[in-house]
Short mmCIF file of C-alpha atoms (C1' of nucleotides) in Angstrom, two decimals:
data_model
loop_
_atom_site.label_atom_id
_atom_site.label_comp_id
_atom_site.label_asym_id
_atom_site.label_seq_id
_atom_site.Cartn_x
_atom_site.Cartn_y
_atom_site.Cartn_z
CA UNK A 1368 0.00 0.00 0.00
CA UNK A 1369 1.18 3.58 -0.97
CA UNK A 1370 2.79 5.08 2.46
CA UNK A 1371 0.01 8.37 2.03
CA UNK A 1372 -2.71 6.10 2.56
CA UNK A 1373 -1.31 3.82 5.09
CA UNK A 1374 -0.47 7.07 7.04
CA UNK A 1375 -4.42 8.36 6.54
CA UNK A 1376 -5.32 4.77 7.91
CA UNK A 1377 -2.96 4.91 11.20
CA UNK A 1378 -3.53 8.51 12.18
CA UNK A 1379 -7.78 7.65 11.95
CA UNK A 1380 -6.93 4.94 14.24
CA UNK A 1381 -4.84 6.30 16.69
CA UNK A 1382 -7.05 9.69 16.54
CA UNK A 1383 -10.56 7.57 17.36
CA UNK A 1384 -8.31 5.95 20.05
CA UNK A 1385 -6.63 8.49 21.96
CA UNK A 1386 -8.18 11.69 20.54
CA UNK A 1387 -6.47 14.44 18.01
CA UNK A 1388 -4.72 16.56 20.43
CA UNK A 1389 -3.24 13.66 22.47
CA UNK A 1390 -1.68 11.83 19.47
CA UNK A 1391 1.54 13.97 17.94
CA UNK A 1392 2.71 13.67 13.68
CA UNK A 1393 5.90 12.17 16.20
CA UNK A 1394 3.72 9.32 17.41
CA UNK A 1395 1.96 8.60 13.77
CA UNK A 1396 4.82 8.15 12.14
CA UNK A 1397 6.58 6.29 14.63
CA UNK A 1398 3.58 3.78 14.38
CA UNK A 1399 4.34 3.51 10.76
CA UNK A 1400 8.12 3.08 11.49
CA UNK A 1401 8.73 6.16 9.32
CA UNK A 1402 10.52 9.61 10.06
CA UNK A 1403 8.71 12.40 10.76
CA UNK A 1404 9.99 14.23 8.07
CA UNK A 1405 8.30 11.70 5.62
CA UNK A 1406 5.00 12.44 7.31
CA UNK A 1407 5.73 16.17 6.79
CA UNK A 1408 6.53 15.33 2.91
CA UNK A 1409 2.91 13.91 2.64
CA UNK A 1410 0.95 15.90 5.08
CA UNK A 1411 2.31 19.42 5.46
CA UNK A 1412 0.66 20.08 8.54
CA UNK A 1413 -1.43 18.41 11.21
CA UNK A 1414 -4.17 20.08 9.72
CA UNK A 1415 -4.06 18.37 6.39
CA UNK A 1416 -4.63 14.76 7.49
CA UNK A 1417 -8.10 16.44 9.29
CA UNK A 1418 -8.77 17.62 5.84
CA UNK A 1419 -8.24 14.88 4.33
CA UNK A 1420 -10.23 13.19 6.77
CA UNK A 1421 -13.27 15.06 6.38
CA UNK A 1422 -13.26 15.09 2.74
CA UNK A 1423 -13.40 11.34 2.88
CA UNK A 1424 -16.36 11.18 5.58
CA UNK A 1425 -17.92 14.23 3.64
CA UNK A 1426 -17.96 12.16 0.11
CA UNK A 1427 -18.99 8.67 1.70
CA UNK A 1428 -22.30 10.92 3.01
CA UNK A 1429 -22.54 12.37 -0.57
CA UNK A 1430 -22.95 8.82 -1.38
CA UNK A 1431 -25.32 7.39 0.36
CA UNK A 1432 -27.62 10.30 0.34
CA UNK A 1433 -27.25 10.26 -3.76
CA UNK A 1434 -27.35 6.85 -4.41
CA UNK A 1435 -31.21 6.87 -1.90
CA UNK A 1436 -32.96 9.61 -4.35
CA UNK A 1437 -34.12 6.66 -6.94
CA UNK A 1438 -36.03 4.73 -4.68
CA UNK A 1439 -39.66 5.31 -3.66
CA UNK A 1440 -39.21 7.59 -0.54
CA UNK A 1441 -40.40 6.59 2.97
CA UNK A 1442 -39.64 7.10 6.72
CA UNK A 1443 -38.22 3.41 6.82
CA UNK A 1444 -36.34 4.21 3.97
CA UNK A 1445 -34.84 7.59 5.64
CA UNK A 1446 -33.89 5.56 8.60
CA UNK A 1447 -31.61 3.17 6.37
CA UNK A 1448 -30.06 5.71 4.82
CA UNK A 1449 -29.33 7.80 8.10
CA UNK A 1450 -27.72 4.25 9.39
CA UNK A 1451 -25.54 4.32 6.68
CA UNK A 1452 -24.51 7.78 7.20
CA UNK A 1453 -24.21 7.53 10.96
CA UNK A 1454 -22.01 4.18 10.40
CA UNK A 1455 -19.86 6.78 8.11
CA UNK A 1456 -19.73 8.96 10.43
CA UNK A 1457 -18.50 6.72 13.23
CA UNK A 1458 -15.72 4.91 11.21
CA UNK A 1459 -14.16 8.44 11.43
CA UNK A 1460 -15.07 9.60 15.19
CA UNK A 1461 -12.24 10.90 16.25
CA UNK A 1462 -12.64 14.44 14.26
CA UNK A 1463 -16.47 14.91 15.26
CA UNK A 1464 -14.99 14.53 19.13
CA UNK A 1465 -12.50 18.09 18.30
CA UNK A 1466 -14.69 20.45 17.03
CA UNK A 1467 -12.31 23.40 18.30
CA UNK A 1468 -10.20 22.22 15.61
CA UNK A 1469 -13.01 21.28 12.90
CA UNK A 1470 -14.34 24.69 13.62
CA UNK A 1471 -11.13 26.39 12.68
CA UNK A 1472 -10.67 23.74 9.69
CA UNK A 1473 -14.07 24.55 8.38
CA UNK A 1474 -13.15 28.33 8.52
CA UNK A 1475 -9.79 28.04 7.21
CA UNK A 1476 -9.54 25.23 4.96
CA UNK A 1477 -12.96 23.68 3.74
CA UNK A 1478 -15.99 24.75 2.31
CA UNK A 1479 -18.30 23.94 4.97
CA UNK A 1480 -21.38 25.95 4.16
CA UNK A 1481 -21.64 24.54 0.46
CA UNK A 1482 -21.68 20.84 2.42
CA UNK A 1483 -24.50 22.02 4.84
CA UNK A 1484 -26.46 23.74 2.48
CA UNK A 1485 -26.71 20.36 0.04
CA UNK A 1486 -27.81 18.75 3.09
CA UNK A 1487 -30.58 21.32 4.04
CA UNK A 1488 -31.71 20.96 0.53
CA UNK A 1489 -31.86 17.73 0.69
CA UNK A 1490 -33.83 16.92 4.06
CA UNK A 1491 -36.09 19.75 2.87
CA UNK A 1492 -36.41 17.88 -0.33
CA UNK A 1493 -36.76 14.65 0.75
CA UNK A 1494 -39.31 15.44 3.94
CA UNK A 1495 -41.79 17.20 1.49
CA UNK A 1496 -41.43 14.13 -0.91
CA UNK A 1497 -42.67 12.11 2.21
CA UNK A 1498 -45.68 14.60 2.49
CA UNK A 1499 -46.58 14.06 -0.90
CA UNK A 1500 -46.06 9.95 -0.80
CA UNK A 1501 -48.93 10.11 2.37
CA UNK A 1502 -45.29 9.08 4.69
CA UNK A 1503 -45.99 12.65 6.86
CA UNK A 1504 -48.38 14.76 7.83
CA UNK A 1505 -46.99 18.11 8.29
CA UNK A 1506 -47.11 21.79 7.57
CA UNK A 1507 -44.30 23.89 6.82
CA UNK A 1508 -42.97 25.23 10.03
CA UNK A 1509 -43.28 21.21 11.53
CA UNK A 1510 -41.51 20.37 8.19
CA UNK A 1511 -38.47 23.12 8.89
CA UNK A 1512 -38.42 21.82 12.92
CA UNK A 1513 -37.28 17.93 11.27
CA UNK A 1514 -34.94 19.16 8.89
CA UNK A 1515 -33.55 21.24 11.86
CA UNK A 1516 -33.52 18.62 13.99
CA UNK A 1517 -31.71 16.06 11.56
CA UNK A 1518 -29.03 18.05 10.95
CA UNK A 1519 -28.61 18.55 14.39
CA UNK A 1520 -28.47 15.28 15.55
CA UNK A 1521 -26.70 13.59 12.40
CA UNK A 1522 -23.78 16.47 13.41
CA UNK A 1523 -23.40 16.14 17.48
CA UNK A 1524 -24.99 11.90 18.13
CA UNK A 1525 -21.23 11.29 18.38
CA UNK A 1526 -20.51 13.79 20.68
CA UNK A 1527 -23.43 12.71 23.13
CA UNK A 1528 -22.69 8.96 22.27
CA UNK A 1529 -18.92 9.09 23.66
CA UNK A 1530 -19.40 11.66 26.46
CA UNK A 1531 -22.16 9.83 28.10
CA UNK A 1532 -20.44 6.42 28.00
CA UNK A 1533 -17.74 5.12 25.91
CA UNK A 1534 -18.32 1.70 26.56
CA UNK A 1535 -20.81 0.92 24.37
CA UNK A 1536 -20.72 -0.53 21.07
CA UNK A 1537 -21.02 0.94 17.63
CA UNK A 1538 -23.58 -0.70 17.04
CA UNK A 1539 -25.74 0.06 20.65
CA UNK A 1540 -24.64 3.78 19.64
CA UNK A 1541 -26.20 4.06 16.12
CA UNK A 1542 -29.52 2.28 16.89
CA UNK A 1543 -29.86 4.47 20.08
CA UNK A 1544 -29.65 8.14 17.56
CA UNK A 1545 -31.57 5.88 15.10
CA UNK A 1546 -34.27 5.27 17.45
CA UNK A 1547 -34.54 8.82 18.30
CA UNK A 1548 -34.83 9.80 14.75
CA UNK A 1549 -37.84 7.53 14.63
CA UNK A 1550 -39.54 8.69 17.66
CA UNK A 1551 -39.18 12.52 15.98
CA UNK A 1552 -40.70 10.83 12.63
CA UNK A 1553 -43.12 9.04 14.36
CA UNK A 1554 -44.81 12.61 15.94
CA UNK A 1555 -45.68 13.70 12.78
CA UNK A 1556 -45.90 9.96 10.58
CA UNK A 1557 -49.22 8.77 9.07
CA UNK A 1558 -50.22 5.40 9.86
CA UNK A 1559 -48.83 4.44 6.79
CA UNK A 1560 -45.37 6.28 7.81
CA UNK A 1561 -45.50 4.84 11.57
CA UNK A 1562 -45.67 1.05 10.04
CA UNK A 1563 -41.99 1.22 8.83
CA UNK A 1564 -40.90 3.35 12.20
CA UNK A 1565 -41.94 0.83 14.58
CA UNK A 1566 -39.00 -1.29 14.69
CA UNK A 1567 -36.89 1.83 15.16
CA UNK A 1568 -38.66 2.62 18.27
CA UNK A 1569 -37.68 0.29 20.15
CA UNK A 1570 -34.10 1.64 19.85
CA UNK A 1571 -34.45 4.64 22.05
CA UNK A 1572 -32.68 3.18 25.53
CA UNK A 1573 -33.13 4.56 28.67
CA UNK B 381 -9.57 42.10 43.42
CA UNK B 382 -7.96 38.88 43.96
CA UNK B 383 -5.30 37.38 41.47
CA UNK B 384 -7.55 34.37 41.17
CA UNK B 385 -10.68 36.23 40.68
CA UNK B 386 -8.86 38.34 38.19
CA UNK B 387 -7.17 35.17 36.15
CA UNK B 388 -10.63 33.38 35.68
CA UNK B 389 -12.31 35.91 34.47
CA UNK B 390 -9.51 36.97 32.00
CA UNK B 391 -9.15 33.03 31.08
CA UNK B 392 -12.93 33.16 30.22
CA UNK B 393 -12.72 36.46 28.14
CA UNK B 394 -9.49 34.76 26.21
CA UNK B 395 -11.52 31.36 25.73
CA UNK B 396 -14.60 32.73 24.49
CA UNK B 397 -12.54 34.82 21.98
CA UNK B 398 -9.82 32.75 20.24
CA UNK B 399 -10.75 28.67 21.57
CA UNK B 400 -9.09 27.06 24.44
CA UNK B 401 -6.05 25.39 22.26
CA UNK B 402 -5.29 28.62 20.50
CA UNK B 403 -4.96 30.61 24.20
CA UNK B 404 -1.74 29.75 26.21
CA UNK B 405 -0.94 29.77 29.70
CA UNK B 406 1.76 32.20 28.88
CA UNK B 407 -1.13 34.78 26.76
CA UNK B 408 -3.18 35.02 29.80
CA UNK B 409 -0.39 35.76 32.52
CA UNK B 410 0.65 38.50 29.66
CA UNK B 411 -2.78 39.88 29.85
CA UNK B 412 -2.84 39.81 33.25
CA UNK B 413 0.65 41.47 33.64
CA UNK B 414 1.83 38.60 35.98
CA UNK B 415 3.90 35.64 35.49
CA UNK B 416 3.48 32.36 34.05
CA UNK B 417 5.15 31.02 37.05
CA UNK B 418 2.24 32.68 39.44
CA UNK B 419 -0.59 31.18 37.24
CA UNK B 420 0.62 28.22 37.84
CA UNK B 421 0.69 28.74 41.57
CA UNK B 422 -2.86 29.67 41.29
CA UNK B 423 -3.80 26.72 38.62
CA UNK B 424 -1.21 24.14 38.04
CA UNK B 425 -2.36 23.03 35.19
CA UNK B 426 -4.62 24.41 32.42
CA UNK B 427 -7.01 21.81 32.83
CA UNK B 428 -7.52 23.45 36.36
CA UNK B 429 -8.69 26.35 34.88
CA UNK B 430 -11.31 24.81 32.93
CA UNK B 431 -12.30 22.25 35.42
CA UNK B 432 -13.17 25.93 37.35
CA UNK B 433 -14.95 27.18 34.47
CA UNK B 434 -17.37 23.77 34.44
CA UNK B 435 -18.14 23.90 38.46
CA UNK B 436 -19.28 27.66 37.69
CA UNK B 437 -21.24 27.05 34.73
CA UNK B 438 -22.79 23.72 36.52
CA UNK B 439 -23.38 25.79 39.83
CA UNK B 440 -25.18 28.55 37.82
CA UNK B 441 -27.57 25.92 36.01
CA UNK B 442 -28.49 23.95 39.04
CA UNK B 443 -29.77 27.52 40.65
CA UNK B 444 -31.95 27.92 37.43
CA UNK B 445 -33.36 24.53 37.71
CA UNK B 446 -33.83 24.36 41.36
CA UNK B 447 -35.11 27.66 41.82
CA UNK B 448 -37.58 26.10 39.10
CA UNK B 449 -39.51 23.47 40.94
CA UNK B 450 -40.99 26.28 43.36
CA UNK B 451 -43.95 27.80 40.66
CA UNK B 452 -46.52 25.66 38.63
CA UNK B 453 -45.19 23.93 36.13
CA UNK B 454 -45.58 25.01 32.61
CA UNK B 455 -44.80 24.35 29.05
CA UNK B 456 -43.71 28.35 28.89
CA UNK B 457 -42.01 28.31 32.21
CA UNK B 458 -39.87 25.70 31.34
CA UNK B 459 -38.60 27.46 28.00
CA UNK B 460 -38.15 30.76 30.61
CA UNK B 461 -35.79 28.37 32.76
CA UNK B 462 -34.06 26.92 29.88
CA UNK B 463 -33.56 30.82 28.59
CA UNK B 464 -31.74 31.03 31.31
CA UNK B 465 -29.89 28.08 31.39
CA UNK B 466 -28.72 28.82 28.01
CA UNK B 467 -27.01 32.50 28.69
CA UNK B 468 -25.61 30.83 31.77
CA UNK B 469 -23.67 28.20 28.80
CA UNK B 470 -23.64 30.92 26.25
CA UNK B 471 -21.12 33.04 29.42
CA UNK B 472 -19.04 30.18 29.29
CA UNK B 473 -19.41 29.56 25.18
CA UNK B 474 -15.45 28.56 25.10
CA UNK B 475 -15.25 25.35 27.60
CA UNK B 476 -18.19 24.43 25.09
CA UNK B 477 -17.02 24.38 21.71
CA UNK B 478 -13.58 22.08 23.00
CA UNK B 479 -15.16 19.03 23.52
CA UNK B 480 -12.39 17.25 23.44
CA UNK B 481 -10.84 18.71 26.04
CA UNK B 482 -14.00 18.41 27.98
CA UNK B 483 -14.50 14.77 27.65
CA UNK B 484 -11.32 14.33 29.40
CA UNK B 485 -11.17 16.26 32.32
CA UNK B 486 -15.18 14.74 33.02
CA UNK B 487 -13.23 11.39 32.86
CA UNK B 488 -10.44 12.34 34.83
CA UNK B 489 -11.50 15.47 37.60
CA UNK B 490 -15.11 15.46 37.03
CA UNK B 491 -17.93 14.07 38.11
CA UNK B 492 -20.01 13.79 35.33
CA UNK B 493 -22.39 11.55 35.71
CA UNK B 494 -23.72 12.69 39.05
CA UNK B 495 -24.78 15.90 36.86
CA UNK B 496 -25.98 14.33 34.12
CA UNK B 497 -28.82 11.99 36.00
CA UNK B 498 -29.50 14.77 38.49
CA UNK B 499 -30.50 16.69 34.84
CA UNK B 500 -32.25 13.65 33.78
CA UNK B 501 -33.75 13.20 36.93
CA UNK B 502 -34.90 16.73 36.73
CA UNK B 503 -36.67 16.64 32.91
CA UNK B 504 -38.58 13.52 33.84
CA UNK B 505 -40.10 14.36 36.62
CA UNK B 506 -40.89 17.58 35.00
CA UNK B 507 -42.15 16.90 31.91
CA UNK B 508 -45.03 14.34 33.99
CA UNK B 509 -45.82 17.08 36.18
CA UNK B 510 -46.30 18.88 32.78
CA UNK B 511 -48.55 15.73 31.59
CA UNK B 512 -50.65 16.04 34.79
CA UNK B 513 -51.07 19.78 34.79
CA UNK B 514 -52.56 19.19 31.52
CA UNK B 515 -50.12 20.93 29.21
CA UNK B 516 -48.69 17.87 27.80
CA UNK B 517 -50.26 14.99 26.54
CA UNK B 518 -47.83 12.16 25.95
CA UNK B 519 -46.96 8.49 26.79
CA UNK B 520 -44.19 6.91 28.30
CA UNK B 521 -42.65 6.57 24.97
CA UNK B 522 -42.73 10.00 23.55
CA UNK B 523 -42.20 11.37 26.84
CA UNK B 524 -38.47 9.13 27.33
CA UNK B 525 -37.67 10.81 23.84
CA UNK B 526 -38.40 14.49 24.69
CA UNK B 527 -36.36 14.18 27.61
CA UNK B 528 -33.46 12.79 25.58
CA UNK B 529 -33.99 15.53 22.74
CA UNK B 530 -33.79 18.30 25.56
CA UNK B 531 -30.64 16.79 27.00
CA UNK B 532 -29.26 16.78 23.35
CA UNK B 533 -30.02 19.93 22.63
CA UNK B 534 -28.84 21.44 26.04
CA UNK B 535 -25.58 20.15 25.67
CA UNK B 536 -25.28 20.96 22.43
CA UNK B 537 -26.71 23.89 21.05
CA UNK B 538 -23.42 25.91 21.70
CA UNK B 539 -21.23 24.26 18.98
CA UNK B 540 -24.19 24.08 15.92
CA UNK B 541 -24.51 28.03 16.86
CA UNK B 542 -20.84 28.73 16.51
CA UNK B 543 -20.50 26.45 13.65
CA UNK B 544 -22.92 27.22 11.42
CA UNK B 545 -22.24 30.95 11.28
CA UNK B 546 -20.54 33.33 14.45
CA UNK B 547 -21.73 36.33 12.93
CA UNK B 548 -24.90 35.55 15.21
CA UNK B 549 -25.74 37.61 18.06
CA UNK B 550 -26.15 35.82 21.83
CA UNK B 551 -29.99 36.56 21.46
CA UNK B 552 -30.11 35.71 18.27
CA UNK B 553 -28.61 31.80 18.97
CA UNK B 554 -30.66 31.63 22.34
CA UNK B 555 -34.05 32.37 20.18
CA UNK B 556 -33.25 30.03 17.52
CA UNK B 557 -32.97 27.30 20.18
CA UNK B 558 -35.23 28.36 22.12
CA UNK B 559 -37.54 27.66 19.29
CA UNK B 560 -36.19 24.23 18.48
CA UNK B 561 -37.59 23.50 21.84
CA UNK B 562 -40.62 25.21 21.66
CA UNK B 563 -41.40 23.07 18.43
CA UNK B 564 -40.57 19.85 20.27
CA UNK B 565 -43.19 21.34 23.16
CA UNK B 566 -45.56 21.83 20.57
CA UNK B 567 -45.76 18.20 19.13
CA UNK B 568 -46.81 16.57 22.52
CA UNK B 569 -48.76 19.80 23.85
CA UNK B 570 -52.24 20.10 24.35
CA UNK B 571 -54.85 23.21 23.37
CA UNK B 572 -53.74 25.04 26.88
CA UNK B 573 -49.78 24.00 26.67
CA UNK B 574 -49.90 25.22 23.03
CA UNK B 575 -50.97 28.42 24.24
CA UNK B 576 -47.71 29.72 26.34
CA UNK B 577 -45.49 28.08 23.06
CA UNK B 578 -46.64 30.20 20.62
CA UNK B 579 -44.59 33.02 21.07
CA UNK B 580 -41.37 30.94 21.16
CA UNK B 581 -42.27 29.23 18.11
CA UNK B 582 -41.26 31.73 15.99
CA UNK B 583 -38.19 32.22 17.00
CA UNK B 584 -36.79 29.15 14.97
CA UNK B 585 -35.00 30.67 11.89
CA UNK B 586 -34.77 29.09 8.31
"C1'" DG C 878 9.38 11.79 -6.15
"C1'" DT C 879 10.42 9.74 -1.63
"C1'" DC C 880 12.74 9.70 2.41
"C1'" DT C 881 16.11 10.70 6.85
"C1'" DA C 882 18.22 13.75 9.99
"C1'" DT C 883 18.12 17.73 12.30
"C1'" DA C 884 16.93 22.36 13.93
"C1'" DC C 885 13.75 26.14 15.60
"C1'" DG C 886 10.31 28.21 18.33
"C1'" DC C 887 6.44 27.54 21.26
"C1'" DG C 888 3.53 25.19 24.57
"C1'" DG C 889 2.58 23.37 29.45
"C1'" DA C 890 4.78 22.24 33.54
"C1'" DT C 891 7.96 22.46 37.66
"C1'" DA C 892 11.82 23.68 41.02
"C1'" DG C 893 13.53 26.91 43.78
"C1'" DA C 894 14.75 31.92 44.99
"C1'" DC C 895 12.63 36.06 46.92
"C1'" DG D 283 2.20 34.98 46.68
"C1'" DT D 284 5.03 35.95 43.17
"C1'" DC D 285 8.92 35.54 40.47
"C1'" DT D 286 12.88 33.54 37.15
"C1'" DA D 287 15.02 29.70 35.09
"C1'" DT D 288 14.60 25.51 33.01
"C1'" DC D 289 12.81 21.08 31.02
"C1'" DC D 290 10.62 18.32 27.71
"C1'" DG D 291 7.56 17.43 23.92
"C1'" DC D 292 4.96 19.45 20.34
"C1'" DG D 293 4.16 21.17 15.32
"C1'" DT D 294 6.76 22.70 11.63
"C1'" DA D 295 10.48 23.59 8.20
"C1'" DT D 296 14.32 22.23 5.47
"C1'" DA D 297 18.93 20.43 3.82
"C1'" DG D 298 20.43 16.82 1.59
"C1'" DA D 299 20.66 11.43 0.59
"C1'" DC D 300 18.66 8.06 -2.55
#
DNA sequence: GTCTATACGCGGATAGAC
DNA sequence: GTCTATCCGCGTATAGAC
């Protein structure tokens, strides 16, 4: 394997392990048995892995959101898309735990508000399509209240999942934000909508 | 007034302003026109400083809540409690947005847990006094998730508010927010809980 | 193009003098 | 309580070998 993408692979690793401000460029490339310098060569700066970091979570989401527009939408549907995008998410933790240092990225580096603003479009998009397939019942200001609160959770459920306890699984973690997305569906789901949520309900722990 | 007084309140100031990573030790005794050497008399470590910042911010947000159970519980005196909670966080904005710092020092010095279920503790019971004064109208279910939404967005309201633009006043933020709740309210609500929400409601922003 | 060796300046932290 | 001096590890830059 090329030595840039074996360094992207180690750094995610030791970043979701130990966070980014505990693990040093000294420490990556001493994992990789190469010299610092040679981590320099390919990364620049600290800041660069992040970037390239968050271009890779940013495209897998592009993907999975895209590749969901041809099929028939639903709030079942929604839900396995979100799981896909929250398993995305996860396989890269370690930057959604430093947002200090996202924030700055975002500003410095990366065109955040272009990302956010496809993904307003499309929960807007996609909610009213659920209107229209007899999925929801809502009216405009309950429709701009979901999209709010899906972007919302799909940014921070990471945050919450490893502050409150780190021991549990990946898996315990994305059915418990899952299960809340449901429950939020589920307020304003038609009967038809609330068949495919049920499942997800049972998610929400205590 | 005293040196330590004087250092927390400049630390806070510095925080807010530039992020915790991007302020040094050394940049706040400079401020200060004392030496590193004495900060560290006062606070060894940096960590100490924000581990004071978290008891403050914790202290002032147990008053609000406490002082809470006293009147009759409403759907709009709960958003009046939570307005305050929220400038309380919004003083301390900084300890906020480095979560990664945070997690740690709740691991290490802090006693995290004990605040989170006295919080949880707190919305429960609330939100079924709510159900019996007949502002809310909910099941176990739905009334489990609203308590986990309000956590969520308690804890994190802070970082989407800085990250999504910073250009946005303190009363702008606490409105939006304020409104996210107020929504949430509004689903499980009934005719005379609607009533004392409809003024917050429009605070949520496109 | 890929890599090693090395140097610089800055950060947090600590010991010990006043 | 307050200070100076000092240590070590960090991110970063670069000269030069292959």
């Amino acid at each position: 394997m090329k030595t840039r993408e074996r360094i992207v692979e180690v750094a995610i690793r030791l970043f979701n392990a130990e966070g980014i401000n505990a693990v040093g460029v000294r420490e990556i490339a001493r994992t990789l048995g190469i010299s610092p310098g040679n981590l320099s060569y390919h990364f620049p700066r600290k800041e660069d892995l992040l970037v390239e970091m968050l271009t890779r979570v940013t495209a897998g989401n592009d993907r999975h959101f895209q590749k969901f527009r041809e099929g028939r939408p639903s709030c079942e549907s929604f839900l396995q898309v979100m799981e896909q995008v929250f398993r995305n998410q996860y396989r890269y933790r370690g930057i959604f735990l430093a947002q200090e240092e996202m924030r700055r990225i975002f500003r410095e580096f990366y065109d955040y508000r272009a990302v956010e603003k496809r993904r307003k479009d499309f929960l807007r998009e996609f909610f009213s399509d659920l209107v229209v397939a007899g999925e929801l019942k809502a009216e405009a200001g309950e429709l701009a209240f979901l999209g709010a609160f899906t972007g919302f959770l799909g940014r921070f459920w990471i945050l919450e999942a490893f502050f409150t306890q780190d021991d549990r699984s990946e898996d315990e973690a994305v059915r418990h934000y899952l299960g809340m997305l449901a429950w939020q569906l589920h307020l304003l789901a038609t009967e038809a909508g609330k068949k495919g949520l049920e499942k997800y309900l049972l998610y929400l722990q205590a």
